[in-house]
CSV table of C-alpha atoms in Angstrom, one decimal:
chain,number,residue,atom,x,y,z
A,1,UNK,CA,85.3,187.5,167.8
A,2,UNK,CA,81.9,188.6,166.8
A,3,UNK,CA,81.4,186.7,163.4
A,4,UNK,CA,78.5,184.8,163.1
A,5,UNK,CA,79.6,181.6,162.1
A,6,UNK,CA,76.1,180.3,160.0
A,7,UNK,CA,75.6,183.9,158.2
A,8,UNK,CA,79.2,183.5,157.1
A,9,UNK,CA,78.9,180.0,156.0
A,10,UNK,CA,75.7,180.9,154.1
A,11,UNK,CA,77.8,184.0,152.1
A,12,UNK,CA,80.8,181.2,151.4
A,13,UNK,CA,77.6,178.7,150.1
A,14,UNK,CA,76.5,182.0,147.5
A,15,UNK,CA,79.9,183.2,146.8
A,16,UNK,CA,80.8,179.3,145.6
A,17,UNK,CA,78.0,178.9,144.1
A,18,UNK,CA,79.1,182.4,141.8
A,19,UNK,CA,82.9,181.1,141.6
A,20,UNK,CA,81.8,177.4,140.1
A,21,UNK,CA,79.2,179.2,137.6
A,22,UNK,CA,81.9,180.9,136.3
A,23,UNK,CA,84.6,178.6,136.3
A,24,UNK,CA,82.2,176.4,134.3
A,25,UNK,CA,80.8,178.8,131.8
A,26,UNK,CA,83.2,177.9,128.9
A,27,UNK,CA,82.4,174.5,129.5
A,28,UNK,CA,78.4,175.2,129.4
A,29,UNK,CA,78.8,177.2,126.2
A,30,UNK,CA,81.5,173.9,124.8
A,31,UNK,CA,78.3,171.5,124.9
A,32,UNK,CA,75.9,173.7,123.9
A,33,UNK,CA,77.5,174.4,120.6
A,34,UNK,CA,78.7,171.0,119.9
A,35,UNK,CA,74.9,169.8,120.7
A,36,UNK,CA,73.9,172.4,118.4
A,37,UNK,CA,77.2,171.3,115.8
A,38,UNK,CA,75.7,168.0,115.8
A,39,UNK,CA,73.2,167.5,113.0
A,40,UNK,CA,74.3,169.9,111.1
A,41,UNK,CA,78.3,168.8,110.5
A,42,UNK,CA,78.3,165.7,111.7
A,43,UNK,CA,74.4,164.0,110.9
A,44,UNK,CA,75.5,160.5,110.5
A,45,UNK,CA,77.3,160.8,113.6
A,46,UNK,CA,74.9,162.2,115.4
A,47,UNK,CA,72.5,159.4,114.4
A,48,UNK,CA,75.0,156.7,115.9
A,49,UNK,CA,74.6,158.5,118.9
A,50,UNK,CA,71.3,158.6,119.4
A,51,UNK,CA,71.8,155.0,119.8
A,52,UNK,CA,74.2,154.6,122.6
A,53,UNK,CA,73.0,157.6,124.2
A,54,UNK,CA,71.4,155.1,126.7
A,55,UNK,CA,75.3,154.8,127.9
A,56,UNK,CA,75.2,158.5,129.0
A,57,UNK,CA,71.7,158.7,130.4
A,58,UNK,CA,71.0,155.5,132.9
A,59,UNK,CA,70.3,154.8,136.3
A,60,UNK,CA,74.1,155.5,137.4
A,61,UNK,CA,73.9,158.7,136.3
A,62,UNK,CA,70.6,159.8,137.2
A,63,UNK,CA,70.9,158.3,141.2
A,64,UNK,CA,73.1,161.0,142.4
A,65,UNK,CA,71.1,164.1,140.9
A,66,UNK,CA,68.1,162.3,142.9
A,67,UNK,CA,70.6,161.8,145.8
A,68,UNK,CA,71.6,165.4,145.3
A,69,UNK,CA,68.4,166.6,144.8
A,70,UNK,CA,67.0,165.0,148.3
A,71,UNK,CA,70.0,166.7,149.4
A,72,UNK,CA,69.4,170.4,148.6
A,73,UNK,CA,65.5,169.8,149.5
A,74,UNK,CA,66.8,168.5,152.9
A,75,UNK,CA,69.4,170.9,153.4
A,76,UNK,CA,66.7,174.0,152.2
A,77,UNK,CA,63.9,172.7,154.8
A,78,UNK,CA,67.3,173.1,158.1
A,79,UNK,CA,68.3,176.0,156.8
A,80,UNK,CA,64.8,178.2,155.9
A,81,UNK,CA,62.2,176.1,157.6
A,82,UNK,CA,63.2,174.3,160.5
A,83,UNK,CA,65.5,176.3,162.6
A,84,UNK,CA,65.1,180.3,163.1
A,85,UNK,CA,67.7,182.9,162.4
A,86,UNK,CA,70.4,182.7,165.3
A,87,UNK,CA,73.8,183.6,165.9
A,88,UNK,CA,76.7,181.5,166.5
A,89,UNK,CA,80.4,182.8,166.8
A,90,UNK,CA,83.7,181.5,167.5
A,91,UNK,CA,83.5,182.8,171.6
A,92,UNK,CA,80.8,180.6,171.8
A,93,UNK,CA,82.8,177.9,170.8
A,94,UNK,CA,85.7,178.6,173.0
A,95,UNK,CA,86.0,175.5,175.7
A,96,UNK,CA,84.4,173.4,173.5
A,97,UNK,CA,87.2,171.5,172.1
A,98,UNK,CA,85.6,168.2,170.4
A,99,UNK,CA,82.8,170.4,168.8
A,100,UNK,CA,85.1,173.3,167.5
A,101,UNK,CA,87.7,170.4,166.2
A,102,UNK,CA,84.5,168.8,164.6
A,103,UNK,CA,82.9,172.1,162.8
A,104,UNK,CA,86.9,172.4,162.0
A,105,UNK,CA,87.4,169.4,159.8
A,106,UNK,CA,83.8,169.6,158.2
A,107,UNK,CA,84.8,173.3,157.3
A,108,UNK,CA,88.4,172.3,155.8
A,109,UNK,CA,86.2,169.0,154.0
A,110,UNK,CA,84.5,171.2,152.4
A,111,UNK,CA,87.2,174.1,151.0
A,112,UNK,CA,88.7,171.3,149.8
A,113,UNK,CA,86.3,169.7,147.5
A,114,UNK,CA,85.2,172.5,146.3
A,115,UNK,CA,89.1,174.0,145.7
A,116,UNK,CA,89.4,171.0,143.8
A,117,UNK,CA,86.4,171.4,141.8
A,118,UNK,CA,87.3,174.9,141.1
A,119,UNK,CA,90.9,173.7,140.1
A,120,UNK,CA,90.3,170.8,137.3
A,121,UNK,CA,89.9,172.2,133.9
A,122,UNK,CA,86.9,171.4,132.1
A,123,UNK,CA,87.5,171.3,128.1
A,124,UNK,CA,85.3,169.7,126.2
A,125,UNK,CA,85.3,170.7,122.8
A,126,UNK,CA,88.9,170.7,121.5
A,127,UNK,CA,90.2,170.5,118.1
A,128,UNK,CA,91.0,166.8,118.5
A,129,UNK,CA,88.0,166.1,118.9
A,130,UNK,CA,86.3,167.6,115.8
A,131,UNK,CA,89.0,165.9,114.3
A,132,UNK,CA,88.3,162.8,115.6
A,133,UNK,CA,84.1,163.4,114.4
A,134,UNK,CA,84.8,164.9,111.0
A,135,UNK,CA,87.1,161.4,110.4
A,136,UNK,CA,84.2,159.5,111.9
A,137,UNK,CA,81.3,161.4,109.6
A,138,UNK,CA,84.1,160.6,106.6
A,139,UNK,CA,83.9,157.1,107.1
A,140,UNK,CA,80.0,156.9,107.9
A,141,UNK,CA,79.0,158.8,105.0
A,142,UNK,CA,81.4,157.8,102.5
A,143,UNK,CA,81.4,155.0,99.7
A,144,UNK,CA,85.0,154.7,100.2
A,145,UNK,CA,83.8,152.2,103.3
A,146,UNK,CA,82.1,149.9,101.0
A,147,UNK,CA,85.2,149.7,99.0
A,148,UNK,CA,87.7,148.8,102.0
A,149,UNK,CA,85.1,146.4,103.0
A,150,UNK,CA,85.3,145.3,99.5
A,151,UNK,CA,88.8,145.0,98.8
A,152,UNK,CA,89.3,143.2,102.3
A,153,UNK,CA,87.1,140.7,101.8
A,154,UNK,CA,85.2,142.4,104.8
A,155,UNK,CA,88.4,141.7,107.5
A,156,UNK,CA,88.1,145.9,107.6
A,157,UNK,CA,84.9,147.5,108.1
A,158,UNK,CA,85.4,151.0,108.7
A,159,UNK,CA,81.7,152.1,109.9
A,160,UNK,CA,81.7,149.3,112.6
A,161,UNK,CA,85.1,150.0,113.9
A,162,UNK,CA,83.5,153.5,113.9
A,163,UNK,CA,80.8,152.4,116.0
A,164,UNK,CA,82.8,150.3,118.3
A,165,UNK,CA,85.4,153.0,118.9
A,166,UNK,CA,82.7,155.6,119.4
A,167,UNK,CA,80.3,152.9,122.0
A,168,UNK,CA,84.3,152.8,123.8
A,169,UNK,CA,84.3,156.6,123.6
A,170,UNK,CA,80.9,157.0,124.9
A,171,UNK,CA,81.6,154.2,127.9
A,172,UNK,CA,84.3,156.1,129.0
A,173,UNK,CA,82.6,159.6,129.2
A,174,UNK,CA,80.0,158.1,131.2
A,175,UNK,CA,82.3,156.5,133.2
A,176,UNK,CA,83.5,160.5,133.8
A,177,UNK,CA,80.4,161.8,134.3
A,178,UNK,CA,79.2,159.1,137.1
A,179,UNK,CA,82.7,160.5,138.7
A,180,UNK,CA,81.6,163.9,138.7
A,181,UNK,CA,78.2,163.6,140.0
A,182,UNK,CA,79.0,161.4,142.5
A,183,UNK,CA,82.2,164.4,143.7
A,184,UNK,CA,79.4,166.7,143.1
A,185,UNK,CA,77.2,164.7,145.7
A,186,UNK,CA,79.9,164.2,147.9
A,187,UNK,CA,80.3,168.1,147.9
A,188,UNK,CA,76.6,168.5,148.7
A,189,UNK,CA,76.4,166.5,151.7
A,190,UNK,CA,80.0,167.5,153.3
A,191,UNK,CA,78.0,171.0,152.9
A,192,UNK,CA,75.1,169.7,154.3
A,193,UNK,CA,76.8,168.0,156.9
A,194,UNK,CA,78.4,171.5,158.0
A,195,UNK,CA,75.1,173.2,157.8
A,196,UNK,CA,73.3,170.7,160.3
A,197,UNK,CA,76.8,170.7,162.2
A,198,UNK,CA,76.7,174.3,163.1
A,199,UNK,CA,72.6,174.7,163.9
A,200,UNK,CA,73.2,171.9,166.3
A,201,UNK,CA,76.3,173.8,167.8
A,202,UNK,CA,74.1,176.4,167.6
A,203,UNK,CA,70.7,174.5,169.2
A,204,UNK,CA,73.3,172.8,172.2
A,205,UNK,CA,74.9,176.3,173.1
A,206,UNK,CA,71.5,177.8,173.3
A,207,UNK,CA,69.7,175.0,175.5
A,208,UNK,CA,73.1,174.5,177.7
Protein backbone atom coordinates (compact mmCIF):
# COMPACT_ATOMS: atom_id res chain seq x y z
CA UNK A 1 0.00 0.00 0.00
CA UNK A 2 1.03 3.42 -1.04
CA UNK A 3 -0.76 5.63 1.70
CA UNK A 4 1.30 7.87 3.44
CA UNK A 5 0.59 7.21 6.78
CA UNK A 6 1.49 11.10 8.46
CA UNK A 7 -0.44 12.96 5.41
CA UNK A 8 -3.45 10.73 6.30
CA UNK A 9 -3.10 11.25 9.92
CA UNK A 10 -2.81 15.03 9.36
CA UNK A 11 -6.43 14.85 7.13
CA UNK A 12 -8.02 12.62 10.20
CA UNK A 13 -6.53 15.66 12.69
CA UNK A 14 -8.60 18.46 10.13
CA UNK A 15 -11.51 16.33 9.48
CA UNK A 16 -11.92 15.87 13.53
CA UNK A 17 -11.36 18.92 14.19
CA UNK A 18 -14.61 19.82 11.50
CA UNK A 19 -16.74 16.77 13.11
CA UNK A 20 -16.20 18.10 16.97
CA UNK A 21 -17.02 21.84 15.68
CA UNK A 22 -20.11 20.69 14.61
CA UNK A 23 -21.14 18.32 17.04
CA UNK A 24 -20.59 21.12 19.53
CA UNK A 25 -22.29 24.06 17.79
CA UNK A 26 -25.68 23.77 19.59
CA UNK A 27 -23.88 23.62 22.65
CA UNK A 28 -21.75 26.96 21.71
CA UNK A 29 -24.93 28.80 20.68
CA UNK A 30 -26.73 27.14 24.40
CA UNK A 31 -24.12 29.33 26.49
CA UNK A 32 -24.00 32.06 24.49
CA UNK A 33 -27.61 32.82 24.84
CA UNK A 34 -28.06 31.92 28.34
CA UNK A 35 -24.77 34.34 29.00
CA UNK A 36 -26.54 36.79 27.08
CA UNK A 37 -30.29 35.66 29.08
CA UNK A 38 -28.55 36.38 32.10
CA UNK A 39 -29.01 39.99 33.14
CA UNK A 40 -31.69 40.53 31.50
CA UNK A 41 -34.27 37.64 32.92
CA UNK A 42 -32.60 36.59 35.65
CA UNK A 43 -30.48 39.94 37.21
CA UNK A 44 -30.49 38.87 40.75
CA UNK A 45 -29.32 35.62 39.74
CA UNK A 46 -26.86 36.66 37.78
CA UNK A 47 -25.45 38.87 40.50
CA UNK A 48 -25.11 35.63 42.91
CA UNK A 49 -23.11 34.35 40.36
CA UNK A 50 -20.76 36.74 39.84
CA UNK A 51 -19.88 35.70 43.24
CA UNK A 52 -19.03 32.07 43.03
CA UNK A 53 -17.87 32.44 39.68
CA UNK A 54 -14.38 31.87 41.26
CA UNK A 55 -15.75 28.06 41.46
CA UNK A 56 -15.84 27.86 37.60
CA UNK A 57 -12.72 29.88 36.88
CA UNK A 58 -9.56 28.52 39.17
CA UNK A 59 -6.36 26.99 38.92
CA UNK A 60 -8.04 23.35 38.17
CA UNK A 61 -9.55 24.53 35.43
CA UNK A 62 -7.17 26.81 33.83
CA UNK A 63 -3.98 24.04 34.25
CA UNK A 64 -5.04 21.83 31.49
CA UNK A 65 -5.79 24.73 28.82
CA UNK A 66 -2.04 25.68 29.73
CA UNK A 67 -1.17 21.88 29.65
CA UNK A 68 -3.06 21.78 26.38
CA UNK A 69 -1.83 24.76 25.16
CA UNK A 70 2.02 23.58 25.68
CA UNK A 71 0.66 20.71 23.92
CA UNK A 72 -0.56 22.11 20.59
CA UNK A 73 2.68 24.63 20.58
CA UNK A 74 4.73 21.43 20.98
CA UNK A 75 2.95 19.36 18.79
CA UNK A 76 2.81 22.52 15.90
CA UNK A 77 6.89 23.08 16.28
CA UNK A 78 7.20 18.44 15.24
CA UNK A 79 4.88 18.75 12.88
CA UNK A 80 5.70 22.29 10.73
CA UNK A 81 9.12 23.17 12.12
CA UNK A 82 11.22 20.42 13.17
CA UNK A 83 10.83 17.55 10.80
CA UNK A 84 10.45 18.02 6.86
CA UNK A 85 7.69 16.65 4.72
CA UNK A 86 8.33 12.72 4.33
CA UNK A 87 6.49 9.77 3.46
CA UNK A 88 5.71 6.90 5.56
CA UNK A 89 3.43 3.89 4.42
CA UNK A 90 2.25 0.73 5.71
CA UNK A 91 5.13 -1.44 3.41
CA UNK A 92 7.47 0.36 5.28
CA UNK A 93 6.25 -0.97 8.24
CA UNK A 94 5.93 -4.42 7.15
CA UNK A 95 8.63 -6.62 9.47
CA UNK A 96 8.48 -4.34 11.97
CA UNK A 97 6.19 -5.94 14.34
CA UNK A 98 6.64 -3.99 17.83
CA UNK A 99 6.66 -0.54 15.98
CA UNK A 100 3.56 -1.29 13.66
CA UNK A 101 1.69 -2.95 16.99
CA UNK A 102 2.88 0.43 18.74
CA UNK A 103 1.64 3.12 15.95
CA UNK A 104 -1.50 0.45 16.21
CA UNK A 105 -2.70 1.05 19.69
CA UNK A 106 -1.77 4.89 19.66
CA UNK A 107 -3.98 4.97 16.47
CA UNK A 108 -7.05 2.97 18.06
CA UNK A 109 -6.24 5.35 21.54
CA UNK A 110 -6.96 7.95 19.72
CA UNK A 111 -10.41 6.96 17.58
CA UNK A 112 -11.54 6.14 20.65
CA UNK A 113 -11.33 9.27 22.68
CA UNK A 114 -12.39 11.15 20.26
CA UNK A 115 -15.51 8.61 19.14
CA UNK A 116 -16.35 9.17 22.64
CA UNK A 117 -16.21 12.78 22.54
CA UNK A 118 -18.15 12.93 19.43
CA UNK A 119 -20.80 10.46 21.10
CA UNK A 120 -21.78 12.33 24.57
CA UNK A 121 -24.51 14.85 24.15
CA UNK A 122 -23.82 18.14 25.18
CA UNK A 123 -27.22 20.13 26.40
CA UNK A 124 -26.84 22.80 28.28
CA UNK A 125 -29.72 24.88 28.27
CA UNK A 126 -32.92 22.83 28.93
CA UNK A 127 -36.17 23.81 30.12
CA UNK A 128 -35.42 22.51 33.53
CA UNK A 129 -33.13 24.60 33.99
CA UNK A 130 -34.79 27.94 33.18
CA UNK A 131 -37.12 26.49 35.44
CA UNK A 132 -34.93 25.98 37.98
CA UNK A 133 -33.54 30.07 37.46
CA UNK A 134 -36.88 31.73 37.06
CA UNK A 135 -37.85 29.85 40.70
CA UNK A 136 -34.38 31.06 41.94
CA UNK A 137 -34.93 34.95 40.57
CA UNK A 138 -38.69 34.41 42.34
CA UNK A 139 -37.26 33.85 45.46
CA UNK A 140 -34.23 36.48 45.21
CA UNK A 141 -36.30 39.23 44.06
CA UNK A 142 -39.40 38.70 45.86
CA UNK A 143 -40.84 40.09 49.37
CA UNK A 144 -42.54 36.92 49.76
CA UNK A 145 -38.82 35.63 51.20
CA UNK A 146 -39.01 38.13 53.92
CA UNK A 147 -42.31 36.83 54.89
CA UNK A 148 -41.30 33.04 55.13
CA UNK A 149 -38.39 34.22 56.98
CA UNK A 150 -40.83 35.94 58.99
CA UNK A 151 -43.41 33.62 59.71
CA UNK A 152 -40.57 30.87 60.53
CA UNK A 153 -39.03 32.61 62.88
CA UNK A 154 -35.99 32.58 60.32
CA UNK A 155 -35.74 28.33 60.50
CA UNK A 156 -36.61 29.02 56.42
CA UNK A 157 -34.62 31.40 54.53
CA UNK A 158 -35.44 31.08 51.03
CA UNK A 159 -32.53 33.39 49.43
CA UNK A 160 -29.82 31.46 51.39
CA UNK A 161 -31.11 28.09 50.53
CA UNK A 162 -30.96 29.79 47.08
CA UNK A 163 -27.51 30.50 47.45
CA UNK A 164 -26.37 27.29 48.96
CA UNK A 165 -28.20 25.21 46.33
CA UNK A 166 -26.86 27.38 43.51
CA UNK A 167 -22.72 27.41 45.28
CA UNK A 168 -23.76 23.15 45.16
CA UNK A 169 -24.93 23.63 41.54
CA UNK A 170 -22.00 25.60 40.57
CA UNK A 171 -19.37 22.99 42.54
CA UNK A 172 -20.72 20.43 40.59
CA UNK A 173 -20.47 22.03 37.02
CA UNK A 174 -16.96 22.75 37.80
CA UNK A 175 -16.43 19.54 38.97
CA UNK A 176 -17.72 18.69 35.02
CA UNK A 177 -15.79 20.97 33.43
CA UNK A 178 -12.30 19.91 35.19
CA UNK A 179 -13.53 16.36 33.62
CA UNK A 180 -13.72 17.57 30.30
CA UNK A 181 -10.62 19.54 29.95
CA UNK A 182 -8.65 17.08 31.48
CA UNK A 183 -10.42 14.22 28.51
CA UNK A 184 -9.86 17.04 26.22
CA UNK A 185 -6.01 17.00 27.31
CA UNK A 186 -5.86 13.52 27.38
CA UNK A 187 -7.13 13.63 23.69
CA UNK A 188 -4.32 16.10 22.77
CA UNK A 189 -1.47 14.28 23.89
CA UNK A 190 -2.72 10.57 22.74
CA UNK A 191 -2.71 12.79 19.35
CA UNK A 192 0.52 14.12 20.03
CA UNK A 193 1.84 11.04 21.10
CA UNK A 194 0.87 9.53 17.58
CA UNK A 195 2.22 12.42 15.78
CA UNK A 196 5.85 12.05 17.35
CA UNK A 197 5.22 8.19 17.05
CA UNK A 198 4.97 8.15 13.36
CA UNK A 199 8.01 10.92 12.45
CA UNK A 200 10.12 8.75 14.57
CA UNK A 201 8.96 5.56 12.58
CA UNK A 202 9.47 7.68 10.00
CA UNK A 203 13.15 9.30 11.12
CA UNK A 204 14.34 5.19 12.14
CA UNK A 205 13.14 3.79 8.62
CA UNK A 206 14.97 6.50 6.86
CA UNK A 207 18.46 6.38 8.83
CA UNK A 208 18.13 2.31 8.99
Amino acid sequence: MHVNLLALYNLYLIVIFALSTAARYRVYIQVVSLVLALPQRWPKLSQLLLQHRWLLVNWRTLLPSVLTLMLTVVNSAVYYLLLPQATLTPRDLVGHVFLATTLGVLAALVVALDGYALSVPGDIRTPELDKQFDQAEFWLSSRWSKVVEWFTLRRVRPRQMVAEHLRNALEAVAQTINWAMWYWTSQLLARLLLALGLWWAWFWLRSG
